[in-house]
Amino acid sequence: MKNRYSTFCSIVFATLSFIVLLSSPAKAHPWGGLVIDSDGNLYFTFICPFVDDDHYACVWKIDANQELSEVLKSQRSPSDIILSSSPGGNIYAAERNGYSPNFTNTLWEIHSSEASILIKPNRNQDAFFIQAYAVSDNGIIYFAKENQLFERDTNGNISEIVLEKDIGNIWLLEVGNNEELYIMNDSDLYVKTGDNLRLIAPGLKKENPENIPFRGANIFFDIAIDKNDNIYLAYYGNREVIRISSAGEIQTILESLAPWSPHGVDVINGEVYVLESTLGNGKWWKFWENEDDEIIPRIRKINSDGEITELFSYSSD
């Protein structure tokens, strides 16, 4: 189960709209987020194949036969998409278009290879905001706007959830196995149960990561929770995936070697799946290209014994 801070659709300093998106409250990224359905299909967010300077985020699917297909393409450019799944496995995609402060926000539900709209495109930032969000099995939508947390019921009624203290801007949300809500700001991980807010792991963000992909990229992209309440974080800023127990014990379970960096994570049946991509070296950013300045995705799996295998790596050949 997981929230997909799929941290949307742009985080690299490039000639596209990445710099604009990075300066927004949502810390966007054009590729980020991974979820798995009950049939073992993998869904991840990544840029659509580049034709020009437009920036269309997409949701891609890899089926059991390793076939790659496009499930959802953003309606306009520039755009971001955040993937999320409820504890029961329902998959959602939150889409954001345009520029601050006039973003257009849409929420989709994904069924296999189709997507249907749950929240119609709108510019009312108080009705639904794509910074971080999570959905419960009963359809309650939680979303963050800067340092505020909101709840939207199935009738569209919205109320603010007042936390017992200000923890700063909220970047990751995830609904747990017992409907508790996991909340992460820039560096600290909390869990909210009822009215109680408990700090699980403080200071997760390193001040000067040795493996940072580029200046300004010291962020966490994604979060997942297994059936034993272990939390998994894709730490793009230090090229690693970390596991945090419910008691706050921290362990690195995967280190990505340059040029790869993790920006999506999910877990099912004790196996952890990780989405990574290369950074690219060119003046003009190219996606889905096998060249020196390429930006391409791959997915690896960590089994219960810690063995790491590659499940998917894109090749244009």
C-alpha positions as semicolon CSV with decimal commas, in nm:
position;residue;x (nm);y (nm);z (nm)
1;M;0,000;0,000;0,000
2;K;0,131;0,344;-0,054
3;N;0,106;0,704;-0,123
4;R;0,292;0,800;-0,426
5;Y;0,457;1,120;-0,370
6;S;0,539;1,042;-0,710
7;T;0,651;1,345;-0,656
8;F;0,516;1,441;-0,975
9;C;0,686;1,542;-1,285
10;S;0,994;1,751;-1,269
11;I;1,286;1,788;-1,045
12;V;1,592;1,821;-1,250
13;F;1,742;2,159;-1,329
14;A;1,692;2,166;-1,702
15;T;1,578;2,380;-1,985
16;L;1,223;2,254;-1,961
17;S;0,980;2,361;-1,692
18;F;1,174;2,182;-1,418
19;I;1,308;2,496;-1,253
20;V;0,961;2,650;-1,247
21;L;0,811;2,337;-1,093
22;L;1,086;2,299;-0,838
23;S;1,014;2,646;-0,705
24;S;0,651;2,558;-0,643
25;P;0,525;2,428;-0,307
26;A;0,495;2,074;-0,445
27;K;0,861;1,999;-0,519
28;A;0,757;1,836;-0,843
29;H;0,935;1,572;-1,044
30;P;0,860;1,442;-1,389
31;W;0,924;1,086;-1,300
32;G;0,838;0,944;-0,963
33;G;0,613;0,693;-0,796
34;L;0,549;0,321;-0,823
35;V;0,249;0,106;-0,728
36;I;0,162;-0,261;-0,776
37;D;-0,186;-0,406;-0,816
38;S;-0,310;-0,741;-0,684
39;D;-0,233;-0,908;-1,019
40;G;0,131;-0,803;-1,005
41;N;0,105;-0,530;-1,268
42;L;0,349;-0,244;-1,208
43;Y;0,244;0,120;-1,255
44;F;0,486;0,410;-1,250
45;T;0,498;0,776;-1,341
46;F;0,744;0,904;-1,594
47;I;0,759;1,160;-1,867
48;C;0,591;1,079;-2,198
49;P;0,828;1,026;-2,490
50;F;0,970;1,362;-2,585
51;V;0,889;1,516;-2,920
52;D;0,943;1,882;-2,838
53;D;0,974;2,107;-2,534
54;D;0,633;2,014;-2,395
55;H;0,621;1,831;-2,064
56;Y;0,348;1,569;-2,038
57;A;0,356;1,339;-1,738
58;C;0,226;0,985;-1,786
59;V;0,132;0,673;-1,594
60;W;0,287;0,361;-1,745
61;K;0,201;-0,004;-1,688
62;I;0,423;-0,312;-1,708
63;D;0,224;-0,635;-1,720
64;A;0,326;-0,990;-1,637
65;N;0,466;-1,029;-1,990
66;Q;0,693;-0,726;-1,943
67;E;0,486;-0,529;-2,195
68;L;0,502;-0,152;-2,146
69;S;0,187;0,049;-2,214
70;E;0,060;0,400;-2,145
71;V;-0,237;0,412;-1,906
72;L;-0,281;0,786;-1,853
73;K;-0,135;1,095;-2,016
74;S;-0,167;1,438;-1,857
75;Q;-0,419;1,669;-2,017
76;R;-0,189;1,966;-2,063
77;S;0,173;2,073;-2,033
78;P;0,351;2,140;-1,800
79;S;0,219;1,869;-1,570
80;D;0,284;1,648;-1,269
81;I;0,130;1,318;-1,163
82;I;0,137;1,158;-0,818
83;L;0,047;0,790;-0,786
84;S;-0,112;0,655;-0,470
85;S;-0,284;0,339;-0,356
86;S;-0,519;0,272;-0,067
87;P;-0,439;-0,002;0,188
88;G;-0,677;-0,230;-0,005
89;G;-0,496;-0,169;-0,332
90;N;-0,711;0,086;-0,515
91;I;-0,485;0,296;-0,738
92;Y;-0,511;0,672;-0,784
93;A;-0,334;0,932;-0,993
94;A;-0,341;1,301;-0,902
95;E;-0,264;1,533;-1,192
96;R;-0,154;1,895;-1,171
97;N;-0,127;2,127;-1,472
98;G;-0,010;2,481;-1,525
99;Y;0,177;2,724;-1,307
100;S;0,148;2,855;-0,952
101;P;-0,078;2,994;-0,818
102;N;-0,332;2,885;-1,081
103;F;-0,274;2,511;-1,091
104;T;-0,548;2,288;-1,230
105;N;-0,590;1,975;-1,016
106;T;-0,754;1,644;-1,115
107;L;-0,786;1,309;-0,937
108;W;-0,813;0,984;-1,135
109;E;-0,879;0,626;-1,030
110;I;-0,696;0,360;-1,230
111;H;-0,848;0,021;-1,311
112;S;-0,604;-0,202;-1,497
113;S;-0,548;-0,011;-1,824
114;E;-0,821;0,251;-1,782
115;A;-0,854;0,571;-1,579
116;S;-1,172;0,746;-1,465
117;I;-1,206;1,092;-1,309
118;L;-1,293;1,116;-0,939
119;I;-1,234;1,490;-0,896
120;K;-1,292;1,694;-1,208
121;P;-1,026;1,942;-1,323
122;N;-1,052;2,257;-1,113
123;R;-0,846;2,554;-0,999
124;N;-0,991;2,572;-0,650
125;Q;-0,677;2,495;-0,450
126;D;-0,887;2,454;-0,135
127;A;-1,095;2,173;-0,290
128;F;-0,799;1,950;-0,375
129;F;-0,431;2,034;-0,385
130;I;-0,150;1,821;-0,523
131;Q;0,136;1,851;-0,281
132;A;0,088;1,520;-0,100
133;Y;-0,223;1,304;-0,073
134;A;-0,346;0,962;0,037
135;V;-0,676;0,774;0,004
136;S;-0,831;0,536;0,257
137;D;-1,026;0,221;0,168
138;N;-1,354;0,399;0,245
139;G;-1,276;0,676;-0,001
140;I;-1,160;0,948;0,236
141;I;-0,900;1,168;0,065
142;Y;-0,629;1,335;0,270
143;F;-0,427;1,612;0,113
144;A;-0,172;1,871;0,219
145;K;-0,135;2,235;0,127
146;E;0,190;2,375;0,260
147;N;0,177;2,300;0,637
148;Q;-0,199;2,233;0,648
149;L;-0,368;1,894;0,633
150;F;-0,720;1,841;0,499
151;E;-0,978;1,563;0,476
152;R;-1,225;1,532;0,187
153;D;-1,516;1,290;0,232
154;T;-1,696;1,096;-0,040
155;N;-1,951;1,379;-0,079
156;G;-1,679;1,636;-0,146
157;N;-1,701;1,800;0,195
158;I;-1,365;1,932;0,313
159;S;-1,243;1,992;0,665
160;E;-0,904;2,082;0,806
161;I;-0,727;1,834;1,031
162;V;-0,555;2,039;1,299
163;L;-0,235;1,872;1,414
164;E;-0,125;1,914;1,774
165;K;0,182;2,103;1,652
166;D;0,305;2,271;1,336
167;I;0,548;2,033;1,165
168;G;0,613;2,251;0,860
169;N;0,528;2,173;0,499
170;I;0,399;1,821;0,441
171;W;0,555;1,633;0,147
172;L;0,444;1,270;0,195
173;L;0,120;1,111;0,317
174;E;0,023;0,745;0,349
175;V;-0,270;0,558;0,503
176;G;-0,159;0,264;0,719
177;N;-0,299;-0,083;0,780
178;N;-0,531;0,037;1,057
179;E;-0,632;0,368;0,895
180;E;-0,357;0,557;1,079
181;L;-0,201;0,837;0,874
182;Y;0,173;0,860;0,813
183;I;0,300;1,213;0,758
184;M;0,643;1,331;0,650
185;N;0,773;1,684;0,633
186;D;1,113;1,773;0,490
187;S;1,302;1,534;0,719
188;D;1,085;1,390;0,998
189;L;0,839;1,099;0,983
190;Y;0,524;1,099;1,200
191;V;0,220;0,879;1,245
192;K;-0,122;1,017;1,339
193;T;-0,361;0,784;1,521
194;G;-0,682;0,953;1,623
195;D;-0,578;1,287;1,773
196;N;-0,233;1,161;1,869
197;L;0,068;1,263;1,657
198;R;0,379;1,053;1,723
199;L;0,727;1,115;1,588
200;I;0,865;0,788;1,448
201;A;1,196;0,894;1,295
202;P;1,347;1,246;1,313
203;G;1,621;1,393;1,098
204;L;1,607;1,146;0,810
205;K;1,734;1,398;0,558
206;K;2,113;1,420;0,550
207;E;2,258;1,770;0,556
208;N;2,517;1,706;0,284
209;P;2,452;1,368;0,118
210;E;2,760;1,213;-0,037
211;N;2,561;1,066;-0,324
212;I;2,331;1,356;-0,411
213;P;2,251;1,346;-0,787
214;F;2,273;1,725;-0,825
215;R;2,244;2,038;-0,616
216;G;1,886;2,092;-0,499
217;A;1,785;1,725;-0,526
218;N;1,806;1,635;-0,157
219;I;1,449;1,507;-0,124
220;F;1,241;1,199;-0,051
221;F;1,024;1,096;-0,344
222;D;0,804;0,814;-0,228
223;I;0,673;0,612;0,066
224;A;0,528;0,262;0,116
225;I;0,415;0,055;0,415
226;D;0,409;-0,324;0,444
227;K;0,172;-0,547;0,641
228;N;0,406;-0,537;0,942
229;D;0,401;-0,154;0,953
230;N;0,754;-0,118;0,821
231;I;0,793;0,205;0,626
232;Y;0,995;0,233;0,306
233;L;1,126;0,562;0,168
234;A;1,281;0,635;-0,171
235;Y;1,552;0,885;-0,082
236;Y;1,645;1,037;-0,415
237;G;1,883;1,283;-0,252
238;N;2,116;1,009;-0,128
239;R;2,042;0,742;-0,393
240;E;1,904;0,491;-0,142
241;V;1,592;0,315;-0,019
242;I;1,557;0,299;0,357
243;R;1,333;0,087;0,578
244;I;1,204;0,216;0,912
245;S;1,044;-0,019;1,162
246;S;0,743;0,086;1,367
247;A;0,990;0,133;1,655
248;G;1,196;0,376;1,450
249;E;1,489;0,148;1,361
250;I;1,644;0,257;1,031
251;Q;1,817;0,039;0,771
252;T;1,935;0,104;0,415
253;I;1,813;-0,185;0,199
254;L;1,920;-0,058;-0,144
255;E;2,190;0,176;-0,270
256;S;2,164;0,301;-0,627
257;L;2,490;0,360;-0,809
258;A;2,529;0,659;-1,039
259;P;2,380;0,741;-1,280
260;W;2,073;0,577;-1,120
261;S;1,861;0,732;-0,844
262;P;1,543;0,593;-0,675
263;H;1,217;0,783;-0,696
264;G;0,950;0,520;-0,645
265;V;0,896;0,234;-0,398
266;D;0,623;-0,018;-0,318
267;V;0,602;-0,344;-0,126
268;I;0,383;-0,650;-0,165
269;N;0,410;-1,001;-0,020
270;G;0,735;-0,911;0,154
271;E;0,905;-0,802;-0,169
272;V;1,012;-0,442;-0,230
273;Y;0,994;-0,286;-0,576
274;V;1,200;0,021;-0,663
275;L;1,174;0,264;-0,954
276;E;1,499;0,433;-1,057
277;S;1,610;0,653;-1,344
278;T;1,924;0,799;-1,488
279;L;1,987;1,171;-1,468
280;G;2,112;1,264;-1,812
281;N;2,408;1,479;-1,903
282;G;2,298;1,679;-2,204
283;K;2,212;2,045;-2,236
284;W;1,871;1,940;-2,365
285;W;1,704;1,670;-2,159
286;K;1,605;1,362;-2,353
287;F;1,378;1,090;-2,220
288;W;1,351;0,733;-2,343
289;E;1,677;0,768;-2,534
290;N;1,977;0,537;-2,516
291;E;2,248;0,797;-2,547
292;D;2,499;0,961;-2,314
293;D;2,240;1,223;-2,215
294;E;1,960;0,971;-2,169
295;I;1,695;0,974;-1,898
296;I;1,544;0,626;-1,879
297;P;1,370;0,419;-1,609
298;R;1,431;0,079;-1,460
299;I;1,259;-0,127;-1,190
300;R;1,433;-0,361;-0,947
301;K;1,300;-0,600;-0,685
302;I;1,438;-0,686;-0,341
303;N;1,310;-1,022;-0,224
304;S;1,260;-1,126;0,138
305;D;1,618;-1,262;0,151
306;G;1,765;-0,931;0,033
307;E;1,843;-1,056;-0,318
308;I;1,815;-0,782;-0,580
309;T;1,698;-0,854;-0,935
310;E;1,622;-0,627;-1,229
311;L;1,266;-0,661;-1,355
312;F;1,258;-0,393;-1,621
313;S;1,504;-0,165;-1,795
314;Y;1,399;0,039;-2,094
315;S;1,584;0,007;-2,420
316;S;1,494;0,182;-2,744
317;D;1,661;-0,098;-2,944
